[in-house]
PDB file of C-alpha atoms in Angstrom:
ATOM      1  CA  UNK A 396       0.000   0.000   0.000  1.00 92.00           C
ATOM      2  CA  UNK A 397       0.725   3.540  -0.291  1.00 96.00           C
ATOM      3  CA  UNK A 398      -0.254   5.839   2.118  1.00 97.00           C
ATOM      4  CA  UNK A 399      -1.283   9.402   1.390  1.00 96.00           C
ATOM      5  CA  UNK A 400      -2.061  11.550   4.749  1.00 95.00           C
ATOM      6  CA  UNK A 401      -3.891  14.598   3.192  1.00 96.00           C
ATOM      7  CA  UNK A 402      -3.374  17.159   6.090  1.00 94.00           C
ATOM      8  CA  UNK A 403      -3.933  20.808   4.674  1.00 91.00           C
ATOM      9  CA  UNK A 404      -0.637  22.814   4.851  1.00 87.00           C
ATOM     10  CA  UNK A 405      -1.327  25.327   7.111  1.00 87.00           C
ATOM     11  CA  UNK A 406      -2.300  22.274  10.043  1.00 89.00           C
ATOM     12  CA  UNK A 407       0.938  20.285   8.755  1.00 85.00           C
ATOM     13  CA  UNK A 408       2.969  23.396   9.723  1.00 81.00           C
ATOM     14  CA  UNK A 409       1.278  24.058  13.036  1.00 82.00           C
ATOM     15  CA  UNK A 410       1.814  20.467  13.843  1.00 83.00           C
ATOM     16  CA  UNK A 411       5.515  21.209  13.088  1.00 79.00           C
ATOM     17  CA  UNK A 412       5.871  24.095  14.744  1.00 78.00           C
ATOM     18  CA  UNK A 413       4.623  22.674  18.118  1.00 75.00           C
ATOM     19  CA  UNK A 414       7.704  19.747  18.140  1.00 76.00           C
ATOM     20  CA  UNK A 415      10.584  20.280  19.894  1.00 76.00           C
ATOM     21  CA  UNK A 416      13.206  19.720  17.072  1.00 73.00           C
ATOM     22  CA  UNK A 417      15.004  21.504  14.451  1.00 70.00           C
ATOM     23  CA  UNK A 418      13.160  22.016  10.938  1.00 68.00           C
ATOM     24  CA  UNK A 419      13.881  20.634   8.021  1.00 69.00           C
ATOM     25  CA  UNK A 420      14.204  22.446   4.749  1.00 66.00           C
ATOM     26  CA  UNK A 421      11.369  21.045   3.326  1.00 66.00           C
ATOM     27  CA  UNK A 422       9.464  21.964   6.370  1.00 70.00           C
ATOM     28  CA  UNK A 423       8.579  25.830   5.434  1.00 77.00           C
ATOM     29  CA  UNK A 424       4.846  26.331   4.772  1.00 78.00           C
ATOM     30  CA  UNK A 425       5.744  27.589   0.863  1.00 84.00           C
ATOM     31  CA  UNK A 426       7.089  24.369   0.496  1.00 87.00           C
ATOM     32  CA  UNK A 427       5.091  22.137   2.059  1.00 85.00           C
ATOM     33  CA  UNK A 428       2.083  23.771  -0.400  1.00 89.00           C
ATOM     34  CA  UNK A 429       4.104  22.192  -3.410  1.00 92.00           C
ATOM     35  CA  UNK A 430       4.602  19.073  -2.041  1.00 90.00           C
ATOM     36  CA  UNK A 431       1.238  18.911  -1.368  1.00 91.00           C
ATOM     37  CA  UNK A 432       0.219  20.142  -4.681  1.00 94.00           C
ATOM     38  CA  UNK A 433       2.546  17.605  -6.345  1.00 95.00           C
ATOM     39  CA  UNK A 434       0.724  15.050  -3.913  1.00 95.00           C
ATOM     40  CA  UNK A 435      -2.798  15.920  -4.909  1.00 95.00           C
ATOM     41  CA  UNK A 436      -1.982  15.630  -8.224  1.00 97.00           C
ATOM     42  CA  UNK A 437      -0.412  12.189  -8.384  1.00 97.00           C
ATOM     43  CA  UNK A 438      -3.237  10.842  -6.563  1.00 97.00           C
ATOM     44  CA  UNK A 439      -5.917  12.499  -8.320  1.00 97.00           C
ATOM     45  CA  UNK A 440      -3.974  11.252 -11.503  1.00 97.00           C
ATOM     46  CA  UNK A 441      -3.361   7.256 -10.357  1.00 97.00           C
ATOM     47  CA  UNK A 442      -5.525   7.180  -7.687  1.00 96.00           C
ATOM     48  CA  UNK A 443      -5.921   3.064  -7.694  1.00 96.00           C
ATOM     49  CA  UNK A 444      -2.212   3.433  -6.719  1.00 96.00           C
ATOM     50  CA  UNK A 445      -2.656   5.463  -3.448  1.00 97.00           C
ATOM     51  CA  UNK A 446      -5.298   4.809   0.508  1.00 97.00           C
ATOM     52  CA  UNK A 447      -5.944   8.592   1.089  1.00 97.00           C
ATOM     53  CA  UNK A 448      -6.590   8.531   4.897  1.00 98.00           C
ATOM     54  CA  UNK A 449      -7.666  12.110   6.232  1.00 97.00           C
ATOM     55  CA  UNK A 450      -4.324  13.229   8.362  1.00 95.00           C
ATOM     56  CA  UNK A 451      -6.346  16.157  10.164  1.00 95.00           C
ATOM     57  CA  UNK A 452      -7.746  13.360  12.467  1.00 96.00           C
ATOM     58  CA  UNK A 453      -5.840  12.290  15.524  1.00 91.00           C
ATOM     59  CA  UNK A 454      -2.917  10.018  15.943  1.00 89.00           C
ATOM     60  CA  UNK A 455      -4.873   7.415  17.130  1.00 95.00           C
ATOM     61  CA  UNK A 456      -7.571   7.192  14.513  1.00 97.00           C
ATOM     62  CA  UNK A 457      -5.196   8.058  11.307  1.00 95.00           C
ATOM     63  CA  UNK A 458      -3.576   4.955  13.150  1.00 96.00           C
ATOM     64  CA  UNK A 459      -6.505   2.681  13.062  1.00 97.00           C
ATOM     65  CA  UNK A 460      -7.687   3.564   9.730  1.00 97.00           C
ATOM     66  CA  UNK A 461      -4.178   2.709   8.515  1.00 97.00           C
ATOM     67  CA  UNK A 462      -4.338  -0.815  10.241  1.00 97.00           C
ATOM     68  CA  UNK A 463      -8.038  -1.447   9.410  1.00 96.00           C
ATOM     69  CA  UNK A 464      -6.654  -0.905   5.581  1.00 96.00           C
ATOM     70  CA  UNK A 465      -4.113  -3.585   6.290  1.00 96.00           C
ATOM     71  CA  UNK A 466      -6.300  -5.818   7.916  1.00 96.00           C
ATOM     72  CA  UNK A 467      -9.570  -5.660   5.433  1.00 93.00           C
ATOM     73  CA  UNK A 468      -7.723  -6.357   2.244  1.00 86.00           C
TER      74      UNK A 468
END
């Protein structure tokens, strides 16, 4: 499987912003837009290749909706 978390950019970079660690380059709100444009794009284009689970949710359910993809196919 393939994963795809789609998390909005502006919550990805508040979720960044509140860990206690360096950032990354690719961790700047400008960029994270592209890569999520980029993202977007590849799955809207082979979307049989990607399981879009909804990142915005908590830990514990984008967790669970990863497993119950695992276990249900």
């Amino acid at each position: 499987f393939t994963f795809y978390l789609d998390i909005s950019p502006k919550v990805a970079n508040s979720r960044l912003s509140g860990m206690d660690k360096a950032k990354e380059i690719y961790e700047e709100e400008e960029k994270i837009e592209k890569i999520t444009s980029i993202y977007k794009w590849l799955v809207g284009k082979f979307p049989q290749e990607f399981v879009v689970i909804n990142g915005e949710q908590s830990i514990e359910q984008v967790t669970e909706d990863i497993i119950s993809k695992i276990q249900n196919s």
